[in-house]
Short mmCIF file of C-alpha atoms and ligand atoms in Angstrom, two decimals:
data_model
loop_
_atom_site.label_atom_id
_atom_site.label_comp_id
_atom_site.label_asym_id
_atom_site.label_seq_id
_atom_site.Cartn_x
_atom_site.Cartn_y
_atom_site.Cartn_z
CA UNK L 1 170.12 37.54 126.61
CA UNK L 2 169.04 35.23 129.34
CA UNK L 3 165.87 33.50 128.14
CA UNK L 4 164.18 33.12 131.47
CA UNK L 5 164.66 36.75 132.34
CA UNK L 6 163.81 38.25 129.15
CA UNK L 7 160.31 36.71 128.88
CA UNK L 8 160.99 35.23 125.43
CA UNK L 9 161.14 31.49 125.58
CA UNK L 10 161.45 28.64 123.16
CA UNK L 11 158.87 26.06 123.69
CA UNK L 12 160.62 22.75 122.97
CA UNK L 13 163.42 20.65 121.50
CA UNK L 14 163.11 17.20 120.17
CA UNK L 15 165.57 14.42 119.40
CA UNK L 16 165.28 10.89 118.02
CA UNK L 17 167.32 7.91 117.08
CA UNK L 18 166.52 4.77 115.04
CA UNK L 19 168.79 1.72 114.81
CA UNK L 20 171.50 2.11 117.45
CA UNK L 21 172.06 0.00 120.47
CA UNK L 22 172.76 3.10 122.70
CA UNK L 23 169.62 4.80 121.57
CA UNK L 24 168.66 6.13 125.08
CA UNK L 25 172.23 7.40 125.87
CA UNK L 26 172.41 9.23 122.61
CA UNK L 27 169.05 10.80 123.12
CA UNK L 28 170.35 11.86 126.53
CA UNK L 29 173.30 13.67 124.96
CA UNK L 30 171.11 15.11 122.32
CA UNK L 31 168.60 16.54 124.75
CA UNK L 32 171.48 17.87 126.76
CA UNK L 33 172.61 19.96 123.77
CA UNK L 34 169.03 21.19 123.30
CA UNK L 35 168.50 22.15 126.90
CA UNK L 36 168.38 25.82 125.94
CA UNK L 37 165.07 25.14 124.17
CA UNK L 38 163.25 24.21 127.39
CA UNK L 39 164.26 23.65 130.96
CA UNK L 40 160.90 22.82 132.62
CA UNK L 41 160.52 19.09 131.88
CA UNK L 42 162.03 16.31 129.81
CA UNK L 43 161.52 12.75 128.73
CA UNK L 44 162.72 9.82 126.68
CA UNK L 45 160.78 6.75 125.37
CA UNK L 46 162.65 3.84 123.99
CA UNK L 47 161.51 0.97 121.77
CA UNK L 48 163.01 -2.55 122.02
CA UNK L 49 160.96 -3.62 118.90
CA UNK L 50 158.21 -5.05 121.19
CA UNK L 51 157.31 -2.35 123.70
CA UNK L 52 157.70 1.22 124.47
CA UNK L 53 158.74 2.50 127.83
CA UNK L 54 159.70 5.85 128.98
CA UNK L 55 160.99 8.01 131.83
CA UNK L 56 160.01 11.68 132.21
CA UNK L 57 159.88 14.39 134.80
CA UNK L 58 159.90 18.08 135.56
CA UNK L 59 163.45 19.51 135.59
CA UNK L 60 166.66 19.51 133.63
CA UNK L 61 168.00 16.59 131.56
CA UNK L 62 170.89 15.93 133.98
CA UNK L 63 168.37 15.93 136.97
CA UNK L 64 165.80 13.58 135.40
CA UNK L 65 167.87 11.02 133.70
CA UNK L 66 169.92 9.60 136.74
CA UNK L 67 172.03 6.44 136.20
CA UNK L 68 169.13 4.37 137.65
CA UNK L 69 166.62 5.99 135.26
CA UNK L 70 168.82 5.42 132.28
CA UNK L 71 169.38 1.80 133.14
CA UNK L 72 165.74 0.88 132.41
CA UNK L 73 165.87 2.53 129.03
CA UNK L 74 167.10 -0.34 126.83
CA UNK L 75 166.29 -0.57 123.12
CA UNK L 76 167.53 0.42 119.71
CA UNK L 77 165.29 3.33 119.07
CA UNK L 78 164.30 6.39 121.17
CA UNK L 79 162.72 9.76 120.98
CA UNK L 80 163.16 12.56 123.60
CA UNK L 81 161.89 16.03 124.45
CA UNK L 82 162.81 19.16 126.43
CA UNK L 83 159.91 21.35 127.31
CA UNK L 84 159.33 24.98 128.11
CA UNK L 85 155.71 25.07 129.39
CA UNK L 86 153.49 27.62 127.55
CA UNK L 87 150.58 26.10 125.62
CA UNK L 88 148.49 24.12 128.16
CA UNK L 89 150.83 25.03 131.01
CA UNK L 90 153.21 23.03 133.06
CA UNK L 91 152.71 19.80 135.18
CA UNK L 92 154.12 16.39 135.07
CA UNK L 93 151.32 15.14 132.69
CA UNK L 94 152.33 17.61 130.03
CA UNK L 95 155.95 16.57 129.98
CA UNK L 96 156.67 14.69 126.76
CA UNK L 97 157.05 12.44 124.96
CA UNK L 98 153.33 11.50 125.57
CA UNK L 99 152.92 7.64 125.55
CA UNK L 100 149.64 5.96 124.48
CA UNK L 101 148.85 2.32 124.77
CA UNK L 102 146.00 0.52 122.87
CA UNK L 103 145.19 -3.00 121.88
CA UNK L 104 146.72 -2.35 118.42
CA UNK L 105 150.02 -1.17 120.00
CA UNK L 106 151.68 1.74 121.57
CA UNK L 107 152.42 5.27 120.28
CA UNK L 108 154.94 7.86 121.66
CA UNK L 109 154.68 11.53 120.60
CA UNK L 110 157.14 14.52 120.93
CA UNK L 111 156.24 17.90 119.66
CA UNK L 112 157.97 21.26 119.09
CA UNK L 113 155.79 24.04 118.11
CA UNK L 114 152.33 25.29 118.77
CA UNK L 115 148.93 24.45 117.00
CA UNK L 116 146.76 27.46 116.23
CA UNK L 117 143.58 25.36 115.86
CA UNK L 118 144.15 23.13 118.86
CA UNK L 119 141.18 24.39 120.83
CA UNK L 120 138.67 23.94 118.02
CA UNK L 121 140.07 20.35 117.36
CA UNK L 122 139.85 19.56 120.96
CA UNK L 123 136.21 20.74 121.15
CA UNK L 124 135.39 18.61 118.14
CA UNK L 125 137.04 15.57 119.50
CA UNK L 126 135.55 15.86 122.91
CA UNK L 127 132.12 16.27 121.35
CA UNK L 128 132.85 12.88 119.70
CA UNK L 129 133.86 11.28 122.92
CA UNK L 130 137.56 11.74 123.38
CA UNK L 131 138.80 12.36 126.85
CA UNK L 132 142.20 14.18 127.14
CA UNK L 133 144.79 13.28 129.82
CA UNK L 134 146.85 16.49 129.33
CA UNK L 135 146.08 20.12 128.71
CA UNK L 136 148.78 20.31 125.90
CA UNK L 137 147.96 20.64 122.37
CA UNK L 138 150.24 17.81 121.41
CA UNK L 139 147.66 15.11 122.46
CA UNK L 140 145.28 16.25 119.80
CA UNK L 141 147.44 14.45 117.12
CA UNK L 142 147.13 11.11 118.98
CA UNK L 143 143.37 11.33 119.12
CA UNK L 144 143.14 12.26 115.36
CA UNK L 145 145.44 9.33 114.47
CA UNK L 146 143.34 7.01 116.46
CA UNK L 147 140.06 8.14 115.02
CA UNK L 148 141.17 8.17 111.37
CA UNK L 149 139.41 5.63 109.44
CA UNK L 150 142.43 4.49 107.26
CA UNK L 151 143.66 0.91 107.76
CA UNK L 152 147.42 1.73 107.74
CA UNK L 153 149.14 3.77 110.36
CA UNK L 154 151.14 5.97 107.80
CA UNK L 155 147.91 6.90 106.15
CA UNK L 156 146.25 7.62 109.56
CA UNK L 157 149.20 9.79 110.56
CA UNK L 158 149.08 11.76 107.23
CA UNK L 159 145.34 12.21 107.48
CA UNK L 160 145.65 13.41 111.09
CA UNK L 161 148.51 15.80 110.26
CA UNK L 162 146.53 17.40 107.39
CA UNK L 163 144.07 18.66 109.97
CA UNK L 164 146.55 20.53 112.10
CA UNK L 165 147.30 24.22 111.62
CA UNK L 166 150.34 26.04 113.05
CA UNK L 167 153.88 25.01 113.86
CA UNK L 168 154.84 21.56 114.47
CA UNK L 169 157.88 19.33 114.27
CA UNK L 170 156.72 15.87 115.48
CA UNK L 171 158.46 12.56 116.34
CA UNK L 172 155.92 9.84 116.40
CA UNK L 173 157.33 6.36 117.47
CA UNK L 174 155.76 2.97 117.56
CA UNK L 175 157.39 -0.32 118.43
CA UNK L 176 158.50 -0.77 114.83
CA UNK L 177 158.66 2.75 113.29
CA UNK L 178 159.86 6.22 113.87
CA UNK L 179 157.91 8.89 111.93
CA UNK L 180 159.23 12.45 111.49
CA UNK L 181 156.81 15.26 110.46
CA UNK L 182 157.22 19.01 109.78
CA UNK L 183 154.38 21.39 109.19
CA UNK L 184 153.58 22.84 105.69
CA UNK L 185 155.57 26.14 106.55
CA UNK L 186 158.56 24.47 108.21
CA UNK L 187 158.28 27.01 110.94
CA UNK L 188 160.59 25.12 113.38
CA UNK L 189 164.00 23.64 112.38
CA UNK L 190 164.33 19.84 112.11
CA UNK L 191 167.24 18.00 110.64
CA UNK L 192 168.14 14.41 109.73
CA UNK L 193 171.50 12.99 110.45
CA UNK L 194 173.29 9.61 110.40
CA UNK L 195 175.51 7.92 112.98
CA UNK L 196 176.84 4.82 111.19
CA UNK L 197 173.79 2.95 109.98
CA UNK L 198 171.64 4.65 112.60
CA UNK L 199 169.24 7.51 111.77
CA UNK L 200 169.14 10.63 114.05
CA UNK L 201 166.74 13.51 114.03
CA UNK L 202 167.08 16.68 116.02
CA UNK L 203 165.60 20.28 116.41
CA UNK L 204 169.12 21.57 115.96
CA UNK L 205 172.24 20.43 114.20
CA UNK L 206 174.32 21.20 117.35
CA UNK L 207 173.00 17.81 118.76
CA UNK L 208 174.59 15.99 115.85
CA UNK L 209 177.97 17.28 116.71
CA UNK L 210 177.56 16.26 120.36
CA UNK L 211 176.63 12.63 119.47
CA UNK L 212 179.15 12.42 116.48
CA UNK L 213 176.36 12.12 113.78
CA UNK L 214 176.79 13.44 110.26
CA UNK L 215 174.25 16.04 109.13
CA UNK L 216 172.32 14.78 106.03
CA UNK L 217 169.55 17.24 105.30
CA UNK L 218 166.72 19.42 106.70
CA UNK L 219 163.23 17.91 106.94
CA UNK L 220 161.09 19.65 104.18
CA UNK L 221 157.88 21.54 104.97
CA UNK L 222 154.87 19.13 104.62
CA UNK L 223 157.23 16.00 104.64
CA UNK L 224 156.60 12.80 106.61
CA UNK L 225 159.70 10.64 107.00
CA UNK L 226 159.19 7.00 107.88
CA UNK L 227 162.06 5.29 109.33
CA UNK L 228 162.15 1.39 110.19
CA UNK L 229 164.41 -1.50 110.00
CA UNK L 230 164.05 -1.51 106.17
CA UNK L 231 165.43 2.05 105.87
CA UNK L 232 163.99 5.49 105.23
CA UNK L 233 161.11 6.59 103.01
CA UNK L 234 159.87 10.10 102.42
CA UNK L 235 156.25 10.91 101.86
CA UNK L 236 154.23 14.16 101.63
CA UNK L 237 151.06 14.91 103.68
CA UNK L 238 150.54 18.42 102.41
CA UNK L 239 150.02 19.34 98.81
CA UNK L 240 150.66 23.03 99.27
CA UNK L 241 153.69 24.15 101.16
CA UNK L 242 155.36 27.51 101.69
CA UNK L 243 158.52 27.62 103.71
CA UNK L 244 158.51 30.23 106.60
CA UNK L 245 161.16 29.37 109.01
CA UNK L 246 161.08 31.37 112.23
CA UNK L 247 163.40 34.33 112.05
CA UNK L 248 163.84 34.32 115.84
CA UNK L 249 165.60 31.03 115.51
CA UNK L 250 168.56 32.87 113.87
CA UNK L 251 168.18 36.04 116.07
CA UNK L 252 167.91 34.42 119.42
CA UNK L 253 166.80 30.88 120.06
CA UNK L 254 169.04 28.36 118.34
CA UNK L 255 172.54 27.70 119.57
CA UNK L 256 175.36 29.59 117.77
CA UNK L 257 176.91 26.32 116.61
CA UNK L 258 173.68 25.12 114.81
CA UNK L 259 173.07 25.55 111.12
CA UNK L 260 169.59 26.23 109.88
CA UNK L 261 168.96 25.73 106.12
CA UNK L 262 172.67 26.00 105.51
CA UNK L 263 173.32 29.25 107.57
CA UNK L 264 175.35 28.97 110.67
CA UNK L 265 173.57 30.81 113.59
CA UNK L 266 176.71 32.49 114.96
CA UNK L 267 177.46 33.87 111.40
CA UNK L 268 174.03 35.09 110.92
CA UNK L 269 174.14 36.89 114.26
CA UNK L 270 177.45 38.41 113.45
CA UNK L 271 176.12 39.72 110.16
CA UNK L 272 173.02 41.08 111.91
CA UNK L 273 175.47 42.98 114.21
CA UNK L 274 177.55 44.19 111.23
CA UNK L 275 174.46 45.43 109.45
CA UNK L 276 173.32 47.26 112.63
CA UNK L 277 176.73 49.10 112.73
CA UNK L 278 175.94 50.33 109.24
CA UNK L 279 172.44 51.39 110.06
CA UNK L 280 173.30 52.81 113.59
CA UNK L 281 176.85 54.18 113.56
CA UNK L 282 177.63 55.47 117.05
CA UNK L 283 180.65 57.45 118.39
CA UNK L 284 181.73 55.20 121.29
CA UNK L 285 184.74 53.69 123.20
CA UNK L 286 183.65 50.09 123.66
CA UNK L 287 181.09 47.61 122.33
CA UNK L 288 179.59 44.97 124.62
CA UNK L 289 176.94 42.22 124.19
CA UNK L 290 174.43 40.77 126.65
CA UNK L 291 175.48 37.24 127.21
CA UNK L 292 175.00 34.74 125.83
CA UNK L 293 172.84 35.12 122.60
CA UNK L 294 173.94 38.80 121.72
CA UNK L 295 177.66 38.15 121.82
CA UNK L 296 177.83 37.11 118.21
CA UNK L 297 175.89 40.24 117.06
CA UNK L 298 178.21 42.41 119.35
CA UNK L 299 181.38 41.00 117.85
CA UNK L 300 179.86 41.82 114.29
CA UNK L 301 178.95 45.31 115.40
CA UNK L 302 182.45 45.99 116.82
CA UNK L 303 184.13 44.56 113.82
CA UNK L 304 182.13 46.77 111.31
CA UNK L 305 182.31 49.88 113.48
CA UNK L 306 185.92 49.56 114.33
CA UNK L 307 185.32 49.93 117.98
CA UNK L 308 186.85 47.37 120.36
CA UNK L 309 184.67 44.59 121.71
CA UNK L 310 184.93 44.21 125.51
CA UNK L 311 183.35 41.95 127.96
CA UNK L 312 181.45 44.58 129.70
CA UNK L 313 178.70 42.24 131.07
CA UNK L 314 179.39 38.96 132.86
CA UNK L 315 176.91 36.09 133.30
CA UNK L 316 176.94 34.22 136.65
CA UNK L 317 176.66 30.68 135.50
CA UNK L 318 176.08 29.18 138.95
CA UNK L 319 172.78 30.66 139.82
CA UNK L 320 170.34 27.76 140.29
CA UNK L 321 166.98 27.40 138.67
CA UNK L 322 165.36 28.45 141.90
CA UNK L 323 165.73 32.01 140.66
CA UNK L 324 163.89 31.37 137.33
CA UNK L 325 160.53 32.42 138.22
CA UNK L 326 158.00 33.71 135.68
CA UNK L 327 156.66 36.58 137.86
CA UNK L 328 157.70 40.23 137.05
CA UNK L 329 159.01 41.02 140.46
CA UNK L 330 161.28 37.93 140.65
CA UNK L 331 162.34 38.48 137.07
CA UNK L 332 163.88 41.80 137.98
CA UNK L 333 165.63 40.22 141.02
CA UNK L 334 166.84 37.60 138.72
CA UNK L 335 168.74 40.14 136.50
CA UNK L 336 170.86 41.16 139.57
CA UNK L 337 171.54 37.60 140.40
CA UNK L 338 172.53 36.64 136.80
CA UNK L 339 174.35 39.60 135.26
CA UNK L 340 177.08 41.86 136.46
CA UNK L 341 178.69 44.88 134.73
CA UNK L 342 182.54 44.95 134.69
CA UNK L 343 183.55 48.23 136.16
CA UNK L 344 187.05 47.98 134.93
CA UNK L 345 185.72 47.75 131.27
CA UNK L 346 183.03 50.30 131.26
CA UNK L 347 184.00 52.95 133.81
CA UNK L 348 184.36 56.32 132.27
CA UNK L 349 183.52 54.89 128.70
CA UNK L 350 180.81 55.49 126.18
CA UNK L 351 179.39 52.03 125.69
CA UNK L 352 177.39 50.52 122.85
CA UNK L 353 175.24 47.58 124.41
CA UNK L 354 174.23 45.19 121.77
CA UNK L 355 171.17 42.99 122.49
CA UNK L 356 169.20 40.75 120.21
CA UNK L 357 165.64 41.86 121.13
CA UNK L 358 163.48 43.73 123.65
CA UNK L 359 160.30 42.06 124.86
CA UNK L 360 158.98 43.76 128.08
CA UNK L 361 161.73 46.23 128.45
CA UNK L 362 162.27 45.58 132.13
CA UNK L 363 165.46 43.61 131.64
CA UNK L 364 166.97 46.14 129.28
CA UNK L 365 166.26 49.00 131.76
CA UNK L 366 168.07 46.99 134.46
CA UNK L 367 171.01 46.26 132.27
CA UNK L 368 171.44 49.91 131.24
CA UNK L 369 171.32 50.91 134.88
CA UNK L 370 173.91 48.20 135.88
CA UNK L 371 176.34 49.68 133.27
CA UNK L 372 175.63 53.32 134.41
CA UNK L 373 176.17 52.17 138.14
CA UNK L 374 179.44 50.66 136.98
CA UNK L 375 180.58 54.10 135.65
CA UNK L 376 179.63 54.07 131.92
CA UNK L 377 179.26 57.79 130.90
CA UNK L 378 176.85 56.94 128.00
CA UNK L 379 174.90 53.70 127.15
CA UNK L 380 173.73 53.31 123.57
CA UNK L 381 171.46 50.35 123.09
CA UNK L 382 171.35 48.71 119.64
CA UNK L 383 169.11 45.74 118.96
CA UNK L 384 169.90 43.24 116.27
CA UNK L 385 166.24 42.73 115.27
CA UNK L 386 163.19 45.00 114.63
CA UNK L 387 160.80 45.82 117.40
CA UNK L 388 158.67 42.81 118.53
CA UNK L 389 155.15 44.39 118.29
CA UNK L 390 153.00 41.22 117.88
CA UNK L 391 152.71 37.95 119.87
CA UNK L 392 153.92 34.62 118.40
CA UNK L 393 151.25 31.89 117.81
CA UNK L 394 153.75 29.22 116.99
CA UNK L 395 155.38 28.00 120.11
CA UNK L 396 157.53 30.96 121.26
CA UNK L 397 156.29 32.48 124.52
CA UNK L 398 156.43 36.26 123.61
CA UNK L 399 153.66 36.94 126.16
CA UNK L 400 150.50 38.73 125.25
CA UNK L 401 150.37 41.72 123.03
CA UNK L 402 149.83 44.14 125.88
CA UNK L 403 153.01 42.94 127.65
CA UNK L 404 155.20 43.74 124.58
CA UNK L 405 156.65 47.16 125.07
CA UNK L 406 156.90 47.88 121.31
CA UNK L 407 153.31 46.98 120.75
CA UNK L 408 152.14 50.42 121.72
CA UNK L 409 155.31 52.49 122.33
CA UNK L 410 157.58 54.45 120.00
CA UNK L 411 161.26 53.83 119.90
CA UNK L 412 161.84 57.17 121.67
CA UNK L 413 159.36 56.18 124.37
CA UNK L 414 161.08 52.93 124.92
CA UNK L 415 164.51 54.63 124.89
CA UNK L 416 163.29 56.85 127.78
CA UNK L 417 161.75 53.96 129.71
CA UNK L 418 165.02 51.90 129.63
CA UNK L 419 167.14 54.99 130.46
CA UNK L 420 169.40 54.52 127.40
CA UNK L 421 171.24 57.54 125.77
CA UNK L 422 170.13 56.21 122.45
CA UNK L 423 168.16 53.17 121.07
CA UNK L 424 168.17 51.77 117.63
CA UNK L 425 166.46 48.62 116.25
CA UNK L 426 167.55 46.85 113.01
CA UNK L 427 165.25 47.35 110.12
CA UNK L 428 163.36 44.45 108.52
CA UNK L 429 165.28 45.03 105.30
CA UNK L 430 168.60 45.13 107.18
CA UNK L 431 167.72 41.87 108.90
CA UNK L 432 166.99 40.11 105.55
CA UNK L 433 170.05 41.58 103.89
CA UNK L 434 172.23 40.33 106.84
CA UNK L 435 170.98 36.71 106.07
CA UNK L 436 171.75 37.22 102.29
CA UNK L 437 168.08 37.50 101.37
CA UNK L 438 166.46 39.94 98.99
CA UNK L 439 162.99 39.87 100.34
CA UNK L 440 161.16 38.13 103.31
CA UNK L 441 160.07 34.95 101.32
CA UNK L 442 160.91 31.79 103.15
CA UNK L 443 160.81 33.36 106.67
CA UNK L 444 158.16 34.00 109.26
CA UNK L 445 158.40 37.55 110.60
CA UNK L 446 155.05 37.56 112.31
CA UNK L 447 156.12 39.05 115.64
CA UNK L 448 157.88 41.97 113.77
CA UNK L 449 155.38 42.65 111.04
CA UNK L 450 152.15 41.16 112.05
CA UNK L 451 152.10 39.07 108.85
CA UNK L 452 151.58 35.47 109.88
CA UNK L 453 152.12 32.48 107.43
CA UNK L 454 148.88 30.72 108.67
CA UNK L 455 145.36 31.66 109.41
CA UNK L 456 144.97 32.40 113.21
CA UNK L 457 141.92 31.02 114.88
CA UNK L 458 139.62 33.39 117.00
CA UNK L 459 140.16 31.37 120.31
CA UNK L 460 143.87 31.71 119.81
CA UNK L 461 143.60 35.45 119.04
CA UNK L 462 141.55 36.02 122.03
CA UNK L 463 144.23 34.54 124.33
CA UNK L 464 147.18 36.56 122.98
CA UNK L 465 145.34 39.89 122.56
CA UNK L 466 143.66 39.99 125.92
CA UNK L 467 143.44 43.42 127.36
S1 SF4 B 1 156.01 35.00 115.06
FE1 SF4 B 1 158.23 35.50 115.42
S2 SF4 B 1 158.81 34.13 117.04
FE2 SF4 B 1 156.83 33.20 116.17
S3 SF4 B 1 157.44 31.87 114.59
FE3 SF4 B 1 157.19 33.77 113.56
S4 SF4 B 1 159.24 34.73 113.62
FE4 SF4 B 1 159.18 33.21 115.04
#
């Protein structure tokens, strides 16, 4: 499904390099491959061992990093960020990496995820005299590091990280070090690779393939990696850790060519589709998937069901970002601009339309109607994940609870609203089975089940459950 139309958006992607003479260029390519994780802003900060300097702006990677902008980014270490604005909103000041200068040196920060206690920490810090230059929750970490009483930076960072709750994958760079931290639940993916003698870190392993780096391992929940010219050391900042990787990374967000904890995302999606075919067998003529993220699941469904997979929907790749507007009316217009049904494929056919999820339902309704206008005699919608009934507090913009169609409607009511002949969601058990798991341990399923891996703070709850 098309993220910007669906109302389900990843918040960010991060990429870092230590020890390579083309650090900024590699980061550019890395960010380019992570562009699907955020399209609203991007930035790169480089270190030449003495100073940190950066370029950032609102727009796509290819738009912001012009040849001129890249020419000024010289150094052997870099961190970069692509952003989708949710927590704290948009605006140039919130584009990352954030860069701070003080008498003791400079610090750059890039963050993927969302803190659930950011507001209470901000309130506490402001009471103690801090003044924030952004409205993003990322800046909280810089203030906590600065205020920590420990003499060494590593200890100050560990102390600051231990106060954060929620989802965070952080890249923290000074003139002489790159630190990499993952929250105690490992909610967001973050991997380490090597390119020759250089270290590379990325939200998704697809970025390693693009820059030619070799995958080494995942960053562990509660781990702090410290990389400098002497090599790499691993420390822990959290005593108690329970892995809970975001299930939506497999279902929808990550690129199909990425691997998360050893599972290839395309293969995972294909298996979700296969399982769906077992749970929802349908007498139909063709199977089609909503491009791009549902194609893998549709192929799996078709394979298992023994029904031909066809390209029943086509994505128009040349519609500019002008049409990506977060208002409901423009979102519906955007569906028409971006997707077309292929009459020659669906006319006179009973169609199984595979999608990865339903958020508000408006896009599904429009796609069902596109297929019927193109002559499909029946449209059966099958969803390769369970209904999203609850908001995400960890950096995925699933909107407020009241905007989620499955939060207060039955499957039959949703089917009627989207105009489908039938509607089936994958079960939680089926989803885990498709990933080769017996139970739900090791995964966050909060938006499906309402069981979240962390405590959720009242000010956060109030925002997401507003009525
Ligand atoms: S609540 Fe849903 S989208 Fe958010 S981290 Fe958990 S599984 Fe992912």
